[in-house]
Amino acid sequence: MDCLFCKIVAGDIPAKKIYEDDLVVAFHDIAPQAPVHFLVIPKKHIRTLNDLTEADRELAGHILFVAQKLALELGCEAGFRVAMNCNELGGQTVYHIHLHVLGQRPLAWPPG
Ligand code: 5GP
Ligand code: ZN
């Protein structure tokens, strides 16, 4: 499958990995938008948030929990943001779901 993040999961494309387990991989974003900016992705290929199913409930919760654990490990206890862009209008550019985690700078609301 021609998917950038599946290739990162497989190790075919290098990434600065922070964490990996049976279900997910986390790695630093190649174009960080904050001093801390990493992505948590499922190893399973899921195209968009709209493609999540009941069978993915545990996986979806696990992605959030890993984001929290790593954000704290990377020094974001003062605050951080998680975001998942969905489809073109939502700003999604890579069609394998990924949770952005940004921290260590003030984050304005609403986002652009
Ligand atoms: P999206 O726009 O789909 O929400 O986010 C995609 C993110 O993936 C962007 O923040 C972009 O910088 C990041 N990204 C794109 N290609 C690569 C890559 O090859 N390696 C890494 N580490 N991040 C990437
Ligand atoms: Zn994929």
Coordinates of C-alpha atoms and ligand atoms in Angstrom, one line a residue:
M1 CA 0.0 0.0 0.0
D2 CA 1.3 3.4 -0.9
C3 CA 1.0 5.0 2.5
L4 CA 3.7 7.2 4.1
F5 CA 2.8 6.3 7.6
C6 CA 2.5 2.6 6.9
K7 CA 6.1 2.8 5.6
I8 CA 7.2 4.5 8.8
V9 CA 5.4 1.7 10.8
A10 CA 7.3 -0.9 8.7
G11 CA 10.6 1.0 9.1
D12 CA 10.9 1.5 5.3
I13 CA 11.0 5.3 5.9
P14 CA 13.1 6.6 8.8
A15 CA 11.4 8.6 11.6
K16 CA 12.5 9.8 15.0
K17 CA 10.5 7.3 16.9
I18 CA 9.7 8.0 20.6
Y19 CA 7.6 5.0 21.4
E20 CA 6.3 1.8 19.9
D21 CA 4.1 -1.0 21.2
D22 CA 1.8 -3.7 19.6
L23 CA -0.8 -1.1 18.6
V24 CA 0.8 2.2 18.0
V25 CA 4.0 4.1 17.0
A26 CA 4.8 7.7 18.1
F27 CA 7.4 9.8 16.3
H28 CA 8.5 13.5 16.0
D29 CA 6.8 15.5 13.3
I30 CA 9.1 16.3 10.4
A31 CA 7.9 19.9 10.4
P32 CA 7.3 20.7 14.0
Q33 CA 4.8 23.5 14.8
A34 CA 5.9 23.7 18.5
P35 CA 9.0 22.9 20.5
V36 CA 7.3 19.5 21.2
H37 CA 5.3 18.2 18.2
F38 CA 4.9 14.5 17.8
L39 CA 2.4 12.1 16.2
V40 CA 0.8 9.0 17.6
I41 CA -0.5 6.7 14.9
P42 CA -2.1 3.2 14.9
K43 CA 0.0 0.5 13.3
K44 CA -3.2 -0.5 11.5
H45 CA -4.0 1.5 8.4
I46 CA -7.1 3.7 9.1
R47 CA -7.6 6.3 6.4
T48 CA -9.5 9.0 8.3
L49 CA -11.2 9.4 11.6
N50 CA -14.5 8.7 9.7
D51 CA -13.2 5.2 9.1
L52 CA -13.0 4.3 12.8
T53 CA -15.3 1.4 13.7
E54 CA -16.6 -0.1 16.9
A55 CA -13.7 -2.6 16.7
D56 CA -11.3 0.4 17.1
R57 CA -12.7 1.6 20.4
E58 CA -9.8 0.3 22.5
L59 CA -7.2 1.4 19.9
A60 CA -8.6 4.9 19.9
G61 CA -8.5 5.1 23.7
H62 CA -4.9 3.8 23.6
I63 CA -3.8 6.5 21.2
L64 CA -5.0 9.1 23.6
F65 CA -3.4 7.5 26.6
V66 CA -0.1 7.1 24.9
A67 CA -0.3 10.8 23.9
Q68 CA -0.8 11.8 27.5
K69 CA 2.0 9.6 28.8
L70 CA 4.5 10.9 26.2
A71 CA 3.5 14.5 26.5
L72 CA 4.2 14.4 30.2
E73 CA 7.5 12.5 29.6
L74 CA 8.5 15.2 27.2
G75 CA 8.0 18.0 29.7
C76 CA 4.5 19.2 28.8
E77 CA 3.0 19.2 32.2
A78 CA 2.1 22.9 32.0
G79 CA -0.2 22.0 29.1
F80 CA -0.4 20.7 25.6
R81 CA -2.8 20.2 22.8
V82 CA -3.9 17.1 20.9
A83 CA -5.5 17.4 17.4
M84 CA -6.6 15.0 14.7
N85 CA -7.4 16.5 11.4
C86 CA -10.1 14.8 9.3
N87 CA -10.3 15.1 5.6
E88 CA -9.4 18.0 3.3
L89 CA -11.4 20.7 5.0
G90 CA -10.1 19.6 8.4
G91 CA -6.5 20.0 7.2
Q92 CA -5.6 16.3 6.8
T93 CA -2.7 15.8 4.4
V94 CA -1.6 12.3 5.3
Y95 CA -4.4 9.7 5.0
H96 CA -3.4 7.4 7.8
I97 CA -4.9 8.7 11.1
H98 CA -2.5 10.4 13.5
L99 CA -3.0 12.3 16.7
H100 CA -0.9 15.5 16.8
V101 CA 0.5 16.4 20.2
L102 CA 1.9 20.0 20.5
G103 CA 3.4 21.6 23.6
Q104 CA 5.9 23.9 25.2
R105 CA 4.6 27.1 23.7
P106 CA 1.3 29.0 24.3
L107 CA -1.3 27.6 22.0
A108 CA -4.0 30.0 20.7
W109 CA -7.7 29.2 20.4
P110 CA -9.4 28.8 18.0
P111 CA -6.7 27.3 15.8
G112 CA -6.5 28.6 12.2
Ligands
5GP1 P1 -2.0 16.3 8.8 O1 -1.8 17.6 8.0 O2 -2.4 15.2 7.9 O3 -2.9 16.5 10.0 O4 -0.6 16.0 9.4 C1 0.4 15.4 8.7 C2 1.7 15.6 9.5 O5 2.7 14.7 9.1 C3 2.3 17.0 9.2 O6 2.4 17.7 10.5 C4 3.6 16.8 8.6 O7 4.6 17.7 9.0 C5 3.9 15.3 9.0 N1 4.7 14.6 8.1 C6 4.5 14.5 6.8 N2 5.5 13.7 6.2 C7 6.2 13.2 7.3 C8 7.4 12.3 7.3 O8 7.8 11.8 6.3 N3 7.9 12.1 8.5 C9 7.4 12.7 9.7 N4 8.0 12.4 10.8 N5 6.3 13.6 9.6 C10 5.8 13.8 8.4
ZN2 ZN -1.2 3.7 6.3

